Short mmCIF file of C-alpha atoms and ligand atoms in Angstrom, two decimals:
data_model
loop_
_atom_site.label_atom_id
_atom_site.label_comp_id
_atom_site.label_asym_id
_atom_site.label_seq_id
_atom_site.Cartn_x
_atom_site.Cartn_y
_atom_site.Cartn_z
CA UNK A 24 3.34 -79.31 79.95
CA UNK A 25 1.91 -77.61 76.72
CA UNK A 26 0.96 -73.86 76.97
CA UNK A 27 -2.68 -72.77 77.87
CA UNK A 28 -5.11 -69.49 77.91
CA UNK A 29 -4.33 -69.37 81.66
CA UNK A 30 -1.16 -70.76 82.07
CA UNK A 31 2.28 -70.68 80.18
CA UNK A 32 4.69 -73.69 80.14
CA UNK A 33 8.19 -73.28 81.57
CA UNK A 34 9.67 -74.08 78.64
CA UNK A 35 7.75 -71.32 76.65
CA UNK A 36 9.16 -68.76 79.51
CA UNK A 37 12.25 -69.93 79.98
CA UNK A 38 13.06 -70.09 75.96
CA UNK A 39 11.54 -66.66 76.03
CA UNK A 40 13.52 -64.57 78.10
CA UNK A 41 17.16 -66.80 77.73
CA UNK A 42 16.78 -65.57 74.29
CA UNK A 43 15.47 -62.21 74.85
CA UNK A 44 18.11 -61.09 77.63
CA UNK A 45 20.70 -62.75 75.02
CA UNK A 46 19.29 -60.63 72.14
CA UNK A 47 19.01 -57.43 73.60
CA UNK A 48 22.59 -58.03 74.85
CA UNK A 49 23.93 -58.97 71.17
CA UNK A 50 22.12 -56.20 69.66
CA UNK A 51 23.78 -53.25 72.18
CA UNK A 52 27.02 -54.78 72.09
CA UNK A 53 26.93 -55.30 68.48
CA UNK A 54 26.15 -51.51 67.80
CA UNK A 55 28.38 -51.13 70.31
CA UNK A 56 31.67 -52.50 69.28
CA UNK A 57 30.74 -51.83 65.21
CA UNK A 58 30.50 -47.98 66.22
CA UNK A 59 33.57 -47.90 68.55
CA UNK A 60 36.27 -50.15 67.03
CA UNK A 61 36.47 -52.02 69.36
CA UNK A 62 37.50 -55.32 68.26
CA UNK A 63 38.30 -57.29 71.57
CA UNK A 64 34.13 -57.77 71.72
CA UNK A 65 34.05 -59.11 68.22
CA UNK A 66 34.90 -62.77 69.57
CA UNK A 67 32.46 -62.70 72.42
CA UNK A 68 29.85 -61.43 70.36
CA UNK A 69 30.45 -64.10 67.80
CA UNK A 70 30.26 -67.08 70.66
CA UNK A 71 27.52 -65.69 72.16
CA UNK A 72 25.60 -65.27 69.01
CA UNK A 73 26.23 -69.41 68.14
CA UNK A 74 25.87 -70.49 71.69
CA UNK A 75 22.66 -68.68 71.71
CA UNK A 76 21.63 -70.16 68.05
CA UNK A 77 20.88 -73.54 69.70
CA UNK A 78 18.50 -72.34 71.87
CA UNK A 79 16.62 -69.99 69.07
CA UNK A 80 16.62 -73.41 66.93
CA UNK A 81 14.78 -75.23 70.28
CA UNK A 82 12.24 -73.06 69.92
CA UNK A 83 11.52 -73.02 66.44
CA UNK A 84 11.04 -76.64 66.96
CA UNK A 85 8.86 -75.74 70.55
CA UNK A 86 6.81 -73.36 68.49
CA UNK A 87 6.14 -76.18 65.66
CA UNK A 88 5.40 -78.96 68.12
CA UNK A 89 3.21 -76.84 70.57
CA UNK A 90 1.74 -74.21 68.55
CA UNK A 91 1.63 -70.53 69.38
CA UNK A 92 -0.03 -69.76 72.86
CA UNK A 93 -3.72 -68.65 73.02
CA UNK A 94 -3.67 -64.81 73.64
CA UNK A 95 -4.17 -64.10 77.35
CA UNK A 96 -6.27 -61.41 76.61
CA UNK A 97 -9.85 -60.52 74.77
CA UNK A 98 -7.97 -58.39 72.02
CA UNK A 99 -8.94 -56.45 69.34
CA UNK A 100 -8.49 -58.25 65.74
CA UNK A 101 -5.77 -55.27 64.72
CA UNK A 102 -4.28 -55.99 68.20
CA UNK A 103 -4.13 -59.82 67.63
CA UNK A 104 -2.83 -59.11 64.22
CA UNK A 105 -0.54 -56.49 64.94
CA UNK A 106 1.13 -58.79 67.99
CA UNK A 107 0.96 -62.16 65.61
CA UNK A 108 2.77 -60.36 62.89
CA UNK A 109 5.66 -58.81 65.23
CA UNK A 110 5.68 -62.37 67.32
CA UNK A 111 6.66 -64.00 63.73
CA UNK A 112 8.70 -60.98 62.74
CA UNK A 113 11.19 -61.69 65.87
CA UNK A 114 11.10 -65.73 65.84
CA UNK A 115 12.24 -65.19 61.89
CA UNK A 116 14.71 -62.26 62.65
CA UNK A 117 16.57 -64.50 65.15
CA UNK A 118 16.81 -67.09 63.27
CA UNK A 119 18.77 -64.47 60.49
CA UNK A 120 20.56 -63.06 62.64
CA UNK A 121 23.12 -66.08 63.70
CA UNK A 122 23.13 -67.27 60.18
CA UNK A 123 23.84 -64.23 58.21
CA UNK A 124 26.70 -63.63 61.27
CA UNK A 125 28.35 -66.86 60.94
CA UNK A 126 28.10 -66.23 56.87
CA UNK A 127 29.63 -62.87 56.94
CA UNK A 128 32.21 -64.02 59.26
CA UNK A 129 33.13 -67.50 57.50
CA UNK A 130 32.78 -66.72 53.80
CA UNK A 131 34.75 -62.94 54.80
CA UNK A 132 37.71 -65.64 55.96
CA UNK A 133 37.25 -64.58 59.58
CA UNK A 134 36.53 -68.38 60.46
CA UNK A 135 34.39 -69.19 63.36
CA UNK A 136 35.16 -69.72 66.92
CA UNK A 137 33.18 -70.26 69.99
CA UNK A 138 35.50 -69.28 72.96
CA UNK A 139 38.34 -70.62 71.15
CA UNK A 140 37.00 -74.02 69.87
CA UNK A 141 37.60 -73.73 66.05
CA UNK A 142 34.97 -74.96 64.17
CA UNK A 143 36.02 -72.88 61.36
CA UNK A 144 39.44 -72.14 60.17
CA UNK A 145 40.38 -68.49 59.30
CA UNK A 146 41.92 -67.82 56.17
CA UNK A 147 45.41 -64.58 57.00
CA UNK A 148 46.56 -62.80 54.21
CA UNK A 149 50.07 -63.87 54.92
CA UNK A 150 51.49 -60.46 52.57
CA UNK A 151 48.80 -57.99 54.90
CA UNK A 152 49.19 -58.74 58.43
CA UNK A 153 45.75 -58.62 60.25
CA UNK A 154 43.89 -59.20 56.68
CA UNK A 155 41.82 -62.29 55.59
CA UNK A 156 41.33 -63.83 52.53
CA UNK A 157 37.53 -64.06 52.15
CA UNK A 158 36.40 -67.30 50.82
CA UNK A 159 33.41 -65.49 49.27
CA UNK A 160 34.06 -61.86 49.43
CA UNK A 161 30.56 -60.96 47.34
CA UNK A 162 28.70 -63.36 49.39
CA UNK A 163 30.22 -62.23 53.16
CA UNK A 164 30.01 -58.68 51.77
CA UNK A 165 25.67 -59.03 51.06
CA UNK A 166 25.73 -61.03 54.76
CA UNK A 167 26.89 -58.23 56.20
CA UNK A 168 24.34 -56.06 54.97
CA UNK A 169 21.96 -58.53 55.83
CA UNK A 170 23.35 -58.57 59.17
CA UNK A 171 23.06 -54.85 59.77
CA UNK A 172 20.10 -54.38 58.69
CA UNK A 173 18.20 -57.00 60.49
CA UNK A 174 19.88 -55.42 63.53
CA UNK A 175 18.36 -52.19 63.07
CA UNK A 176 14.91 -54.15 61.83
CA UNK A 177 14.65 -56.37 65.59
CA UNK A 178 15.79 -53.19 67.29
CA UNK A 179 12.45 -51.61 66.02
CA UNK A 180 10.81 -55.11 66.63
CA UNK A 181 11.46 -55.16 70.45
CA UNK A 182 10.67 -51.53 71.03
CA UNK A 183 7.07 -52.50 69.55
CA UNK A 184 7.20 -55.68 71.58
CA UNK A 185 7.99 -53.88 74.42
CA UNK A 186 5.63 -51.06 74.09
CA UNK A 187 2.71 -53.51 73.48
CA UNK A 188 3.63 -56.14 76.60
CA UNK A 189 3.67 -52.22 79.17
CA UNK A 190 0.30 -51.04 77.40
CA UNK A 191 -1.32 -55.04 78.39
CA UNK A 192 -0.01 -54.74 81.60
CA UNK A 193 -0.69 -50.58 82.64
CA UNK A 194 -3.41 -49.64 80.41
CA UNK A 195 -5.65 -52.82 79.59
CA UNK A 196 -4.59 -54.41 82.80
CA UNK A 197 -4.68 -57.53 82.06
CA UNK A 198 -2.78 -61.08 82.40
CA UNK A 199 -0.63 -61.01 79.26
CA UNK A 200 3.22 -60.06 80.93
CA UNK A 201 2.09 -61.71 84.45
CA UNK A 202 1.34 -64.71 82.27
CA UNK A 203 5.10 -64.55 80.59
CA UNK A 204 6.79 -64.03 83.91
CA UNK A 205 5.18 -67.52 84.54
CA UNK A 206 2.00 -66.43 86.86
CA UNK A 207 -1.34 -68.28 86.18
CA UNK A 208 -4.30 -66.01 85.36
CA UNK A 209 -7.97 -65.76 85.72
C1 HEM B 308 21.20 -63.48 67.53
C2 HEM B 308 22.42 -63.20 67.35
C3 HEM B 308 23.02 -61.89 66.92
C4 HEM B 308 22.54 -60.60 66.99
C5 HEM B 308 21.21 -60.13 67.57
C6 HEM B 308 23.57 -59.75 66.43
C7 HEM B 308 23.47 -58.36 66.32
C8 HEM B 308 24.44 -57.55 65.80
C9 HEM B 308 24.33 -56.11 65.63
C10 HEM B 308 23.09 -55.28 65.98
C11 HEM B 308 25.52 -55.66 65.13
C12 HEM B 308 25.87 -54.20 64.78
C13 HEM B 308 25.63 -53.99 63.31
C14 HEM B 308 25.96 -52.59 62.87
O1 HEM B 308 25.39 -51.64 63.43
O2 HEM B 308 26.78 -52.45 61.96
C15 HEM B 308 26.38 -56.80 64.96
C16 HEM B 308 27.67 -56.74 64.46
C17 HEM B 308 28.44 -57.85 64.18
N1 HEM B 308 28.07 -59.17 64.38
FE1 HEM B 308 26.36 -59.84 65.18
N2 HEM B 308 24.62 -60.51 66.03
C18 HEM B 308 24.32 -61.83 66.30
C19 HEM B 308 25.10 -62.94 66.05
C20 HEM B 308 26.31 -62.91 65.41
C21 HEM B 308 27.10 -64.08 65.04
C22 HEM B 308 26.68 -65.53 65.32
C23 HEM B 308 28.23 -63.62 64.43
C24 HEM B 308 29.40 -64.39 63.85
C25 HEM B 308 29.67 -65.62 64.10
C26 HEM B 308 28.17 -62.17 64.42
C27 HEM B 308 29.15 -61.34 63.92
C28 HEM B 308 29.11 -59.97 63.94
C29 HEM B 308 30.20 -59.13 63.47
C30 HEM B 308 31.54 -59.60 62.89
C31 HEM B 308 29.79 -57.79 63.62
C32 HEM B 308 30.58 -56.53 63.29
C33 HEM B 308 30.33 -56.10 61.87
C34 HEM B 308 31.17 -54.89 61.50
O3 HEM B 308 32.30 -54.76 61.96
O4 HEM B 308 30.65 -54.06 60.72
N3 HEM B 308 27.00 -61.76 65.02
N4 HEM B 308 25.71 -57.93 65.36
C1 HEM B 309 12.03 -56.35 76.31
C2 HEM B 309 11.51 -57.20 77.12
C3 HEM B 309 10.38 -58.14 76.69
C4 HEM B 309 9.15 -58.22 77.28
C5 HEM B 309 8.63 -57.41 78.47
C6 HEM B 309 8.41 -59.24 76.56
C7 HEM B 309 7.13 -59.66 76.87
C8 HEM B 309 6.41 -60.62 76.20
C9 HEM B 309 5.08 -61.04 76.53
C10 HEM B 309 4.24 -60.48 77.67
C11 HEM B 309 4.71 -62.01 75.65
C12 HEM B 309 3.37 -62.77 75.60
C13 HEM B 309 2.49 -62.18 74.52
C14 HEM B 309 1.15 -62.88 74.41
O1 HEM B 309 0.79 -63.69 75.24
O2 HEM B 309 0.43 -62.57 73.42
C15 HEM B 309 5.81 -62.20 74.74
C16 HEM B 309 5.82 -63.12 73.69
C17 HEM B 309 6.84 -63.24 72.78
N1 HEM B 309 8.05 -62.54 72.81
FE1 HEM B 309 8.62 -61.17 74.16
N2 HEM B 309 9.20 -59.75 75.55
C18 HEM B 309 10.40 -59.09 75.58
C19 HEM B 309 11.46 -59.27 74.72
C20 HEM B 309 11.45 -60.13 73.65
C21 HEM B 309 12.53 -60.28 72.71
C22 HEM B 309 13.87 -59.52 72.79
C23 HEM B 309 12.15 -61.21 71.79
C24 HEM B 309 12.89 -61.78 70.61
C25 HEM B 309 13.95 -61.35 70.13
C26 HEM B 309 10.80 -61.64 72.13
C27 HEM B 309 10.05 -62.55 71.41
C28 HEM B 309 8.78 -62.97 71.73
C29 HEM B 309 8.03 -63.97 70.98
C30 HEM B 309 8.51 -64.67 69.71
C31 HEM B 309 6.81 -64.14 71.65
C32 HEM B 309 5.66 -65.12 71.28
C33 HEM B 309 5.59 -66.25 72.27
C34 HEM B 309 6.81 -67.12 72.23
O3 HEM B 309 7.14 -67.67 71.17
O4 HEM B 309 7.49 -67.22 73.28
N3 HEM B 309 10.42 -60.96 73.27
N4 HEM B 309 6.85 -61.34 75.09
#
């Protein structure tokens, strides 16, 4: 089923908030363990984030094949503009995310794992116990910017998101969030 003005598909919801509970959960438990040391999250955060990259590239290739979804709502053209814009922002920021992660990690000589299965080997500094040898320490050094930043940049996103979906739903009062959460409207 393709999406329409009244109607969502399942697969646009059910893309839509696997990969925005999964997001939201990356991004606090990223901050999270980056601001408190605390290193025992690093591999979960790391299989989560690839696991999850799957289902952000199923989407990319829903969105191509299906278009984006007719707004639910008569909205102003700085409105439609304003939501288009932030709807790209976050499709393109996800995509970045995984990437520049798996970058920073691999070329920094961390390897990559997902729940154990090695799909990248990691490269100990046999002299420094607990050190790597980065296979590209420039490279995994500019990923990790790249990685922090675009944190900070889809926090920002999904507040906006956010704040936009409560003013549809409490101040314009109309279909846009019951449409997401899979109701048909009007
Ligand atoms: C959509 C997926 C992801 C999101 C939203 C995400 C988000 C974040 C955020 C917000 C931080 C905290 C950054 C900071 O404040 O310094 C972080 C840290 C980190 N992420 Fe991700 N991440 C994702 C996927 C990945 C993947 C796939 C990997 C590696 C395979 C990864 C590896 C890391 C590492 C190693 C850190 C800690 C960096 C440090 O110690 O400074 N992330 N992530
Ligand atoms: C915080 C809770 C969230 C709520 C309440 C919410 C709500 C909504 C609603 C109501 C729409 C439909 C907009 C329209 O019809 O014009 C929408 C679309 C969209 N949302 Fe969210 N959202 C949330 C989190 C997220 C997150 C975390 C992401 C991505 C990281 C995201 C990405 C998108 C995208 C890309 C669209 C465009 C349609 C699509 O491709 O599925 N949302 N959201």
């Amino acid at each position: 089923m393709k999406d329409s003005k009244e109607k969502l598909s399942g697969t646009t919801i059910a893309l839509h908030w696997i990969i925005a509970l999964s997001i939201i959960s990356l991004v606090t438990v990223g901050v999270y363990m980056t601001n408190t040391n605390t290193y025992a999250l690093y591999p979960l955060h790391k299989s989560i984030g690839m696991l999850i990259f799957v289902v952000i590239l199923a989407r990319v290739v829903w969105r191509i094949s299906n278009g984006w979804p007719e707004s639910a709502a008569d909205h102003k053209t700085w409105e439609k503009k304003l939501a288009k814009f932030i709807h790209w922002f976050l499709i393109i920021a996800t995509v970045m995310l995984p990437i520049s992660g798996m970058l920073m990690s691999g070329l920094g000589g961390h390897g990559l794992h997902i729940f154990g299965l090695e799909l990248l080997a990691s490269t100990p500094n046999l002299d420094e116990p607990g050190k790597m040898i980065p296979i590209n320490g420039p490279m995994a050094g500019i990923a990790h910017e790249m990685h922090e930043l675009g944190g900070k940049a889809i926090f920002a996103a999904i507040l906006l998101h956010l704040a936009g979906a409560l003013k549809h739903h409490f101040i314009d009062k109309d279909g846009t969030l019951r449409r997401m959460l899979g109701a048909r409207i009007k």
